[in-house]
Amino acid sequence: MSRLAWLRLPWLFNRRVGVALLWTLLVVAAAVAVNIAGIHVVGGVDGWENWLRAHAGHFFLWRLLLYAATAYGWWWMRGRLRQREPSAEAHKRLLRTEIAAVISVVALEASRLLRHG
């Protein structure tokens, strides 16, 4: 395999991968833009950090609402998936995914709580 052969892999030019990369780029660009705007509005990085710290409770409430909306969407999708694939093996895979997702969210929030109090 030559050095540039990996560039010709079909998955690299897949439409789904391209759309996912585009959305990722847009989200990162929006986050950077919001941070830059916030730094300019409050007068500097220290002011921006203080503002973020002062509004941490609001951001926690926002994350809880996002988690609730995601859980509702997951529950809806879970029902459809169970109808489409009723096998015990599919149920076990789904259960492992659900457990991993819950552990990930709890670990993320616990690390934030331990880091910032």
N, CA, C and O atoms as a MOPAC input file, in Angstrom:
PM7 MOZYME 1SCF
protein

 N      0.84500 1    -1.17700 1     0.00000 1
 C      0.00000 1     0.00000 1     0.00000 1
 C      0.89100 1     1.24100 1     0.00000 1
 O      1.76800 1     1.37600 1     0.85400 1
 N      0.67600 1     2.11900 1    -0.92700 1
 C      1.50800 1     3.31800 1    -1.01600 1
 C      1.12900 1     4.31400 1     0.08000 1
 O      0.13500 1     4.13700 1     0.78400 1
 N      1.92400 1     5.34100 1     0.20700 1
 C      1.71100 1     6.32800 1     1.26400 1
 C      0.36900 1     7.02600 1     1.12600 1
 O     -0.26000 1     7.33200 1     2.13900 1
 N     -0.08400 1     7.28500 1    -0.07300 1
 C     -1.33200 1     8.01900 1    -0.27300 1
 C     -2.51400 1     7.11400 1    -0.60400 1
 O     -3.58900 1     7.60200 1    -0.95200 1
 N     -2.32600 1     5.81300 1    -0.49900 1
 C     -3.41400 1     4.89000 1    -0.83100 1
 C     -4.58900 1     5.03800 1     0.12800 1
 O     -5.73400 1     4.80800 1    -0.26200 1
 N     -4.32500 1     5.41700 1     1.37800 1
 C     -5.41500 1     5.56900 1     2.34000 1
 C     -6.36500 1     6.69000 1     1.93700 1
 O     -7.51100 1     6.70800 1     2.38700 1
 N     -5.92400 1     7.62000 1     1.10600 1
 C     -6.79300 1     8.70600 1     0.64700 1
 C     -7.87800 1     8.20300 1    -0.29300 1
 O     -8.90200 1     8.86400 1    -0.46200 1
 N     -7.67200 1     7.05900 1    -0.89700 1
 C     -8.64100 1     6.53400 1    -1.86100 1
 C     -9.62600 1     5.55700 1    -1.24000 1
 O    -10.39900 1     4.92300 1    -1.95700 1
 N     -9.61000 1     5.42300 1     0.07800 1
 C    -10.54700 1     4.50900 1     0.72300 1
 C    -11.97900 1     5.01000 1     0.51600 1
 O    -12.23800 1     6.20600 1     0.64600 1
 N    -12.89400 1     4.12100 1     0.20100 1
 C    -14.27300 1     4.53600 1    -0.08400 1
 C    -14.94000 1     5.24800 1     1.09500 1
 O    -15.73600 1     6.16300 1     0.88200 1
 N    -14.63400 1     4.85000 1     2.32600 1
 C    -15.30800 1     5.46800 1     3.46400 1
 C    -14.95000 1     6.94200 1     3.60200 1
 O    -15.72700 1     7.72500 1     4.14800 1
 N    -13.79000 1     7.31500 1     3.11500 1
 C    -13.36000 1     8.69600 1     3.25500 1
 C    -14.21800 1     9.63500 1     2.41900 1
 O    -14.39600 1    10.79800 1     2.78000 1
 N    -14.74400 1     9.14800 1     1.32100 1
 C    -15.55700 1     9.98600 1     0.44300 1
 C    -17.03800 1     9.63100 1     0.53200 1
 O    -17.82300 1     9.99900 1    -0.34200 1
 N    -17.40700 1     8.93100 1     1.56600 1
 C    -18.79100 1     8.57300 1     1.80100 1
 C    -19.58900 1     9.83100 1     2.16400 1
 O    -19.09900 1    10.67900 1     2.90900 1
 N    -20.78500 1     9.95200 1     1.65200 1
 C    -21.62100 1    11.12700 1     1.91700 1
 C    -21.92600 1    11.26700 1     3.40900 1
 O    -21.90700 1    12.37300 1     3.94900 1
 N    -22.20400 1    10.15100 1     4.06800 1
 C    -22.53100 1    10.19400 1     5.49800 1
 C    -21.34800 1    10.71300 1     6.31900 1
 O    -21.52800 1    11.51900 1     7.23300 1
 N    -20.15700 1    10.25700 1     5.99500 1
 C    -18.96100 1    10.72000 1     6.70100 1
 C    -18.74800 1    12.21000 1     6.44300 1
 O    -18.40200 1    12.96300 1     7.35400 1
 N    -18.95500 1    12.62500 1     5.20700 1
 C    -18.80200 1    14.03900 1     4.87400 1
 C    -19.78000 1    14.92200 1     5.62400 1
 O    -19.40800 1    15.99200 1     6.10600 1
 N    -21.02300 1    14.48900 1     5.72700 1
 C    -22.02700 1    15.26600 1     6.45800 1
 C    -21.67600 1    15.31000 1     7.94700 1
 O    -21.80700 1    16.35900 1     8.57900 1
 N    -21.23600 1    14.19000 1     8.50900 1
 C    -20.84500 1    14.16800 1     9.91800 1
 C    -19.65900 1    15.09700 1    10.16900 1
 O    -19.63700 1    15.82400 1    11.16200 1
 N    -18.68400 1    15.07200 1     9.27800 1
 C    -17.53000 1    15.96700 1     9.42900 1
 C    -17.94300 1    17.42600 1     9.30200 1
 O    -17.43200 1    18.28000 1    10.02700 1
 N    -18.85100 1    17.71600 1     8.39900 1
 C    -19.33200 1    19.08300 1     8.23400 1
 C    -20.05200 1    19.56800 1     9.48000 1
 O    -19.81600 1    20.68900 1     9.92900 1
 N    -20.92800 1    18.74300 1    10.04800 1
 C    -21.62700 1    19.13000 1    11.27600 1
 C    -20.64900 1    19.32000 1    12.42700 1
 O    -20.78900 1    20.25700 1    13.21400 1
 N    -19.65800 1    18.43600 1    12.53000 1
 C    -18.64700 1    18.57900 1    13.57500 1
 C    -17.88900 1    19.88400 1    13.41700 1
 O    -17.65000 1    20.59000 1    14.39700 1
 N    -17.51300 1    20.20400 1    12.19700 1
 C    -16.81900 1    21.45600 1    11.93100 1
 C    -17.69100 1    22.66100 1    12.27900 1
 O    -17.19900 1    23.63200 1    12.85500 1
 N    -18.96500 1    22.61100 1    11.94000 1
 C    -19.87400 1    23.71100 1    12.25600 1
 C    -20.05200 1    23.89100 1    13.75700 1
 O    -20.08700 1    25.02500 1    14.23400 1
 N    -20.16500 1    22.80600 1    14.51000 1
 C    -20.32000 1    22.89800 1    15.95500 1
 C    -19.06100 1    23.47400 1    16.59900 1
 O    -19.14600 1    24.32600 1    17.48300 1
 N    -17.90200 1    23.01000 1    16.15900 1
 C    -16.64000 1    23.53300 1    16.69600 1
 C    -16.48800 1    25.01300 1    16.34700 1
 O    -16.07300 1    25.80700 1    17.19200 1
 N    -16.81600 1    25.38900 1    15.12100 1
 C    -16.72500 1    26.79400 1    14.71500 1
 C    -17.68400 1    27.65300 1    15.53100 1
 O    -17.33000 1    28.76700 1    15.91600 1
 N    -18.87900 1    27.16400 1    15.80100 1
 C    -19.83600 1    27.91600 1    16.61900 1
 C    -19.31600 1    28.07700 1    18.04400 1
 O    -19.44500 1    29.15300 1    18.62900 1
 N    -18.72900 1    27.02100 1    18.61000 1
 C    -18.17900 1    27.10300 1    19.96700 1
 C    -17.03800 1    28.10400 1    20.02900 1
 O    -16.95600 1    28.89400 1    20.97000 1
 N    -16.17000 1    28.08000 1    19.04900 1
 C    -15.05700 1    29.03500 1    19.00700 1
 C    -15.59000 1    30.46200 1    18.87600 1
 O    -15.11200 1    31.36700 1    19.56000 1
 N    -16.56900 1    30.66500 1    18.00800 1
 C    -17.14200 1    31.99700 1    17.81000 1
 C    -17.80100 1    32.51800 1    19.08000 1
 O    -17.64200 1    33.69100 1    19.42000 1
 N    -18.53500 1    31.66600 1    19.78100 1
 C    -19.19000 1    32.08900 1    21.02800 1
 C    -18.14900 1    32.45400 1    22.07400 1
 O    -18.30600 1    33.45100 1    22.77900 1
 N    -17.09400 1    31.66600 1    22.18500 1
 C    -16.04800 1    31.97200 1    23.16400 1
 C    -15.33200 1    33.27300 1    22.82400 1
 O    -15.07000 1    34.08200 1    23.71400 1
 N    -15.01700 1    33.48300 1    21.57100 1
 C    -14.34600 1    34.72600 1    21.17300 1
 C    -15.25200 1    35.92000 1    21.42600 1
 O    -14.80500 1    36.94300 1    21.94400 1
 N    -16.52600 1    35.79300 1    21.06300 1
 C    -17.47100 1    36.88900 1    21.30500 1
 C    -17.61300 1    37.14500 1    22.79500 1
 O    -17.63900 1    38.30100 1    23.21700 1
 N    -17.70500 1    36.09500 1    23.60100 1
 C    -17.83100 1    36.26300 1    25.05100 1
 C    -16.61700 1    36.93500 1    25.65400 1
 O    -16.74800 1    37.78500 1    26.53600 1
 N    -15.45200 1    36.56800 1    25.19400 1
 C    -14.22200 1    37.19200 1    25.69700 1
 C    -14.21800 1    38.68100 1    25.37300 1
 O    -13.82500 1    39.49600 1    26.20800 1
 N    -14.65000 1    39.04000 1    24.17200 1
 C    -14.68500 1    40.45600 1    23.79400 1
 C    -15.76500 1    41.22300 1    24.54000 1
 O    -15.56100 1    42.38400 1    24.89500 1
 N    -16.90700 1    40.59800 1    24.78300 1
 C    -18.00900 1    41.29200 1    25.45700 1
 C    -17.66400 1    41.60500 1    26.90700 1
 O    -17.94100 1    42.70900 1    27.37700 1
 N    -17.06900 1    40.66100 1    27.62500 1
 C    -16.78000 1    40.88800 1    29.04300 1
 C    -15.40700 1    41.50100 1    29.27500 1
 O    -15.06100 1    41.80300 1    30.41800 1
 N    -14.63200 1    41.69000 1    28.24600 1
 C    -13.39200 1    42.43500 1    28.37700 1
 C    -12.12600 1    41.62600 1    28.55600 1
 O    -11.06300 1    42.21000 1    28.76600 1
 N    -12.19100 1    40.33400 1    28.48500 1
 C    -10.97300 1    39.54300 1    28.59400 1
 C    -11.25700 1    38.12100 1    29.02800 1
 O    -12.38800 1    37.75100 1    29.34100 1
 N    -10.19200 1    37.33600 1    29.03600 1
 C    -10.32800 1    35.92100 1    29.37200 1
 C    -10.73300 1    35.74800 1    30.83300 1
 O    -11.57100 1    34.90200 1    31.14500 1
 N    -10.14200 1    36.54500 1    31.73600 1
 C    -10.49600 1    36.42900 1    33.15900 1
 C    -11.96600 1    36.74600 1    33.39700 1
 O    -12.64100 1    36.04000 1    34.14600 1
 N    -12.45700 1    37.78800 1    32.77300 1
 C    -13.87100 1    38.12700 1    32.89500 1
 C    -14.76600 1    37.04400 1    32.34100 1
 O    -15.82000 1    36.75200 1    32.90700 1
 N    -14.35000 1    36.43800 1    31.22300 1
 C    -15.13700 1    35.36400 1    30.61000 1
 C    -15.18300 1    34.14600 1    31.53100 1
 O    -16.23200 1    33.52200 1    31.69000 1
 N    -14.04000 1    33.80800 1    32.13800 1
 C    -14.01200 1    32.67400 1    33.06700 1
 C    -14.88600 1    32.94300 1    34.28200 1
 O    -15.59000 1    32.04900 1    34.75100 1
 N    -14.84400 1    34.17500 1    34.79600 1
 C    -15.70100 1    34.52700 1    35.93100 1
 C    -17.17300 1    34.45100 1    35.55600 1
 O    -17.99200 1    33.98100 1    36.34600 1
 N    -17.51700 1    34.91200 1    34.35200 1
 C    -18.90900 1    34.86100 1    33.90200 1
 C    -19.37500 1    33.41400 1    33.77200 1
 O    -20.48600 1    33.07200 1    34.17600 1
 N    -18.51800 1    32.57100 1    33.20500 1
 C    -18.86900 1    31.15600 1    33.07500 1
 C    -19.06100 1    30.50700 1    34.44600 1
 O    -19.99500 1    29.73000 1    34.64600 1
 N    -18.17600 1    30.82900 1    35.38500 1
 C    -18.29300 1    30.28600 1    36.73700 1
 C    -19.57000 1    30.76400 1    37.41700 1
 O    -20.23300 1    29.99300 1    38.11100 1
 N    -19.91400 1    32.03000 1    37.21800 1
 C    -21.11200 1    32.59600 1    37.84300 1
 C    -22.39300 1    31.97700 1    37.28700 1
 O    -23.40100 1    31.91600 1    37.99100 1
 N    -22.36900 1    31.52500 1    36.05900 1
 C    -23.56100 1    30.97000 1    35.41900 1
 C    -23.50700 1    29.44600 1    35.28400 1
 O    -24.22900 1    28.86600 1    34.47300 1
 N    -22.65900 1    28.80700 1    36.07100 1
 C    -22.50600 1    27.34800 1    35.99400 1
 C    -23.82400 1    26.63300 1    36.29400 1
 O    -24.10700 1    25.59800 1    35.69100 1
 N    -24.61800 1    27.15100 1    37.19500 1
 C    -25.90500 1    26.52700 1    37.51900 1
 C    -26.85100 1    26.51500 1    36.33600 1
 O    -27.56200 1    25.53700 1    36.10500 1
 N    -26.85500 1    27.61500 1    35.58300 1
 C    -27.70200 1    27.67200 1    34.39400 1
 C    -27.24700 1    26.65300 1    33.34800 1
 O    -28.07000 1    26.01000 1    32.69800 1
 N    -25.94300 1    26.51500 1    33.19600 1
 C    -25.42200 1    25.54700 1    32.23200 1
 C    -25.72800 1    24.11600 1    32.67200 1
 O    -25.97400 1    23.24700 1    31.83500 1
 N    -25.71400 1    23.86500 1    34.00200 1
 C    -26.06400 1    22.54500 1    34.50400 1
 C    -27.52900 1    22.22800 1    34.20000 1
 O    -27.86000 1    21.11900 1    33.78000 1
 N    -28.39600 1    23.20900 1    34.41600 1
 C    -29.81500 1    23.01700 1    34.09700 1
 C    -30.00600 1    22.76600 1    32.60800 1
 O    -30.81600 1    21.92300 1    32.22500 1
 N    -29.27300 1    23.48500 1    31.76500 1
 C    -29.33300 1    23.29100 1    30.31800 1
 C    -28.89800 1    21.87400 1    29.94700 1
 O    -29.53000 1    21.22400 1    29.11300 1
 N    -27.80800 1    21.39400 1    30.57500 1
 C    -27.34900 1    20.03300 1    30.28600 1
 C    -28.38700 1    19.00300 1    30.72000 1
 O    -28.60000 1    18.00800 1    30.02800 1
 N    -29.03700 1    19.23700 1    31.86600 1
 C    -30.07700 1    18.31000 1    32.30900 1
 C    -31.22800 1    18.25600 1    31.31500 1
 O    -31.76100 1    17.18000 1    31.04100 1
 N    -31.61600 1    19.40900 1    30.77100 1
 C    -32.67400 1    19.43700 1    29.75900 1
 C    -32.23800 1    18.69600 1    28.49200 1
 O    -33.03100 1    17.97200 1    27.89000 1
 N    -30.98400 1    18.87800 1    28.09300 1
 C    -30.47600 1    18.14400 1    26.92900 1
 C    -30.44900 1    16.64100 1    27.18500 1
 O    -30.78900 1    15.85300 1    26.30300 1
 N    -30.04200 1    16.23900 1    28.40100 1
 C    -30.04400 1    14.82100 1    28.73400 1
 C    -31.46500 1    14.26300 1    28.69900 1
 O    -31.68200 1    13.15000 1    28.22000 1
 N    -32.43300 1    15.02900 1    29.20300 1
 C    -33.82600 1    14.57600 1    29.20200 1
 C    -34.34600 1    14.43200 1    27.77100 1
 O    -35.02000 1    13.45200 1    27.45600 1
 N    -34.04200 1    15.39300 1    26.90800 1
 C    -34.47700 1    15.30800 1    25.51000 1
 C    -33.81000 1    14.12600 1    24.80800 1
 O    -34.45000 1    13.43300 1    24.01800 1
 N    -32.54400 1    13.89600 1    25.09000 1
 C    -31.83300 1    12.76600 1    24.50500 1
 C    -32.42100 1    11.44700 1    25.00200 1
 O    -32.58300 1    10.50700 1    24.22400 1
 N    -32.74000 1    11.37400 1    26.29800 1
 C    -33.32900 1    10.15700 1    26.85100 1
 C    -34.69600 1     9.88100 1    26.22300 1
 O    -35.02600 1     8.73200 1    25.92900 1
 N    -35.48300 1    10.92600 1    26.02100 1
 C    -36.78600 1    10.74600 1    25.37600 1
 C    -36.60800 1    10.22000 1    23.95100 1
 O    -37.29800 1     9.28800 1    23.53800 1
 N    -35.68300 1    10.81700 1    23.20500 1
 C    -35.40900 1    10.34600 1    21.84600 1
 C    -34.89000 1     8.92000 1    21.83400 1
 O    -35.24700 1     8.12900 1    20.96100 1
 N    -34.04900 1     8.59300 1    22.80000 1
 C    -33.51900 1     7.23500 1    22.89100 1
 C    -34.64600 1     6.25300 1    23.17700 1
 O    -34.70600 1     5.18100 1    22.57500 1
 N    -35.54200 1     6.61700 1    24.09800 1
 C    -36.64700 1     5.72900 1    24.44900 1
 C    -37.53200 1     5.45900 1    23.22500 1
 O    -37.96600 1     4.33000 1    22.99700 1
 N    -37.78800 1     6.50000 1    22.45300 1
 C    -38.58700 1     6.36300 1    21.23700 1
 C    -37.87600 1     5.44300 1    20.23900 1
 O    -38.48800 1     4.54100 1    19.66600 1
 N    -36.57000 1     5.68600 1    20.03800 1
 C    -35.81200 1     4.88100 1    19.09400 1
 C    -35.67200 1     3.43800 1    19.58200 1
 O    -35.67900 1     2.50000 1    18.78500 1
 N    -35.54700 1     3.27700 1    20.88100 1
 C    -35.41100 1     1.94900 1    21.47200 1
 C    -36.64200 1     1.09900 1    21.15900 1
 O    -36.50600 1    -0.07500 1    20.81400 1
 N    -37.82400 1     1.66600 1    21.27200 1
 C    -39.04700 1     0.93600 1    20.95800 1
 C    -39.08400 1     0.48700 1    19.50200 1
 O    -39.45500 1    -0.64800 1    19.20100 1
 N    -38.70100 1     1.37800 1    18.61500 1
 C    -38.67400 1     1.02200 1    17.19100 1
 C    -37.63800 1    -0.06000 1    16.91300 1
 O    -37.88100 1    -0.97700 1    16.12900 1
 N    -36.48700 1     0.05300 1    17.55600 1
 C    -35.43100 1    -0.93900 1    17.35100 1
 C    -35.84400 1    -2.30400 1    17.88600 1
 O    -35.56400 1    -3.32800 1    17.26100 1
 N    -36.50300 1    -2.32300 1    19.03100 1
 C    -36.95500 1    -3.59500 1    19.60300 1
 C    -37.98900 1    -4.26500 1    18.70500 1
 O    -38.02000 1    -5.49200 1    18.61100 1
 N    -38.83700 1    -3.47500 1    18.04200 1
 C    -39.80800 1    -4.05100 1    17.11700 1
 C    -39.12000 1    -4.62100 1    15.88200 1
 O    -39.50600 1    -5.67200 1    15.37000 1
 N    -38.09600 1    -3.91200 1    15.41100 1
 C    -37.40900 1    -4.33600 1    14.19400 1
 C    -36.51300 1    -5.54500 1    14.44600 1
 O    -36.41700 1    -6.43700 1    13.60300 1
 N    -35.85600 1    -5.57400 1    15.61300 1
 C    -34.95100 1    -6.67200 1    15.95200 1
 C    -35.33400 1    -7.23300 1    17.32500 1
 O    -34.77200 1    -6.80900 1    18.33500 1
 N    -36.26800 1    -8.16700 1    17.37900 1
 C    -36.74700 1    -8.66700 1    18.67600 1
 C    -35.86300 1    -9.75000 1    19.31000 1
 O    -36.23600 1   -10.30200 1    20.34500 1
 N    -34.72900 1   -10.06000 1    18.73200 1
 C    -33.90100 1   -11.15500 1    19.25600 1
 C    -33.27800 1   -10.78500 1    20.60600 1
 O    -33.11200 1    -9.61100 1    20.93800 1
 N    -32.94400 1   -11.81700 1    21.36400 1
 C    -32.31900 1   -11.61500 1    22.68200 1
 C    -30.93400 1   -11.00100 1    22.53900 1
 O    -30.51600 1   -10.20200 1    23.37800 1
 N    -30.22600 1   -11.36800 1    21.48800 1
 C    -28.88300 1   -10.81600 1    21.26700 1
 C    -28.94500 1    -9.31200 1    21.01300 1
 O    -28.11800 1    -8.56200 1    21.53200 1
 N    -29.90800 1    -8.87200 1    20.22800 1
 C    -30.07100 1    -7.44100 1    19.97200 1
 C    -30.42700 1    -6.70700 1    21.25300 1
 O    -29.96300 1    -5.59100 1    21.48700 1
 N    -31.25100 1    -7.33600 1    22.08400 1
 C    -31.62100 1    -6.71600 1    23.36200 1
 C    -30.39700 1    -6.56300 1    24.26300 1
 O    -30.23500 1    -5.53800 1    24.92500 1
 N    -29.54500 1    -7.57500 1    24.28900 1
 C    -28.33300 1    -7.49800 1    25.11300 1
 C    -27.40200 1    -6.40100 1    24.61700 1
 O    -26.82800 1    -5.66400 1    25.41800 1
 N    -27.24900 1    -6.28900 1    23.28800 1
 C    -26.40900 1    -5.22000 1    22.73200 1
 C    -26.96100 1    -3.85500 1    23.10900 1
 O    -26.21500 1    -2.95600 1    23.49700 1
 N    -28.26800 1    -3.71100 1    22.99200 1
 C    -28.91300 1    -2.44900 1    23.32400 1
 C    -28.72900 1    -2.12000 1    24.80000 1
 O    -28.45200 1    -0.97100 1    25.14700 1
 N    -28.87800 1    -3.09900 1    25.65900 1
 C    -28.70700 1    -2.89200 1    27.09300 1
 C    -27.27100 1    -2.48000 1    27.42600 1
 O    -27.05300 1    -1.59000 1    28.24800 1
 N    -26.29200 1    -3.12900 1    26.78700 1
 C    -24.89000 1    -2.73500 1    27.01100 1
 C    -24.64800 1    -1.30400 1    26.57200 1
 O    -23.93600 1    -0.55900 1    27.24600 1
 N    -25.23300 1    -0.91200 1    25.45100 1
 C    -25.08500 1     0.46300 1    24.96900 1
 C    -25.71300 1     1.44700 1    25.94000 1
 O    -25.13800 1     2.49900 1    26.22000 1
 N    -26.88400 1     1.11300 1    26.45100 1
 C    -27.55700 1     2.00100 1    27.40300 1
 C    -26.75100 1     2.15700 1    28.68300 1
 O    -26.61500 1     3.26500 1    29.20300 1
 N    -26.22000 1     1.05900 1    29.18900 1
 C    -25.41000 1     1.12000 1    30.40700 1
 C    -24.16100 1     1.95200 1    30.17300 1
 O    -23.79500 1     2.77100 1    31.01700 1
 N    -23.50500 1     1.75500 1    29.04300 1
 C    -22.30400 1     2.54100 1    28.73100 1
 C    -22.63000 1     4.02700 1    28.61700 1
 O    -21.84900 1     4.86300 1    29.07200 1
 N    -23.75900 1     4.36600 1    28.02200 1
 C    -24.14200 1     5.77100 1    27.87800 1
 C    -24.40800 1     6.40400 1    29.23600 1
 O    -23.96400 1     7.52200 1    29.49900 1
 N    -25.12800 1     5.69800 1    30.09600 1
 C    -25.42700 1     6.24500 1    31.42800 1
 C    -24.14300 1     6.41100 1    32.23500 1
 O    -23.95600 1     7.43200 1    32.89600 1
 N    -23.26800 1     5.42800 1    32.18800 1
 C    -21.99600 1     5.53100 1    32.91300 1
 C    -21.17000 1     6.70800 1    32.38800 1
 O    -20.54100 1     7.42100 1    33.16900 1
 N    -21.17100 1     6.90900 1    31.08700 1
 C    -20.41800 1     8.02000 1    30.49800 1
 C    -20.95000 1     9.37100 1    30.97900 1
 O    -20.17000 1    10.24800 1    31.34800 1
 N    -22.25400 1     9.53700 1    30.97700 1
 C    -22.84800 1    10.80900 1    31.41100 1
 C    -22.58800 1    11.03000 1    32.89900 1
 O    -22.23400 1    12.13600 1    33.30600 1
 N    -22.76000 1     9.99300 1    33.71200 1
 C    -22.51200 1    10.12700 1    35.15500 1
 C    -21.03900 1    10.44700 1    35.40800 1
 O    -20.73400 1    11.29300 1    36.24800 1
 N    -20.12900 1     9.79400 1    34.70400 1
 C    -18.69500 1    10.07000 1    34.87700 1
 C    -18.36200 1    11.50100 1    34.45700 1
 O    -17.57800 1    12.17600 1    35.12300 1
 N    -18.95100 1    11.96300 1    33.36000 1
 C    -18.71100 1    13.33000 1    32.91200 1
 C    -19.18200 1    14.33700 1    33.94700 1
 O    -18.44100 1    15.25500 1    34.29900 1
 N    -20.38900 1    14.17900 1    34.43400 1
 C    -20.92200 1    15.12400 1    35.41500 1
 C    -20.18800 1    15.02100 1    36.75500 1
 O    -19.97200 1    16.03400 1    37.42000 1
 N    -19.80400 1    13.80800 1    37.15300 1
 C    -19.05800 1    13.64300 1    38.40200 1
 C    -17.68400 1    14.30200 1    38.30000 1
 O    -17.22500 1    14.92700 1    39.25600 1
 N    -17.02800 1    14.16700 1    37.15400 1
 C    -15.71000 1    14.79500 1    37.00500 1
 C    -15.83300 1    16.32000 1    37.02600 1
 O    -14.97800 1    17.00400 1    37.58800 1
 N    -16.88800 1    16.84800 1    36.42100 1
 C    -17.11200 1    18.29500 1    36.47500 1
 C    -17.37600 1    18.75400 1    37.91100 1
 O    -16.87600 1    19.79400 1    38.34000 1
 N    -18.16400 1    17.97200 1    38.64300 1
 C    -18.48000 1    18.32100 1    40.01800 1
 C    -17.23500 1    18.28200 1    40.89300 1
 O    -17.02300 1    19.17400 1    41.71400 1
 N    -16.41000 1    17.25000 1    40.72100 1
 C    -15.19500 1    17.12800 1    41.51400 1
 C    -14.17200 1    18.20500 1    41.16300 1
 O    -13.44200 1    18.68400 1    42.03100 1
 N    -14.12400 1    18.58100 1    39.89000 1
 C    -13.15700 1    19.58300 1    39.44900 1
 C    -13.54200 1    20.99300 1    39.89800 1
 O    -12.68900 1    21.77700 1    40.31500 1
 N    -14.83900 1    21.30500 1    39.80600 1
 C    -15.26500 1    22.67800 1    40.07800 1
 C    -16.03700 1    22.84100 1    41.38400 1
 O    -16.30100 1    23.96400 1    41.81300 1
 N    -16.39300 1    21.75000 1    42.00400 1
 C    -17.10900 1    21.82700 1    43.27300 1
 C    -18.46400 1    22.25100 1    43.09800 1
 O    -19.20500 1    22.36800 1    44.07400 1

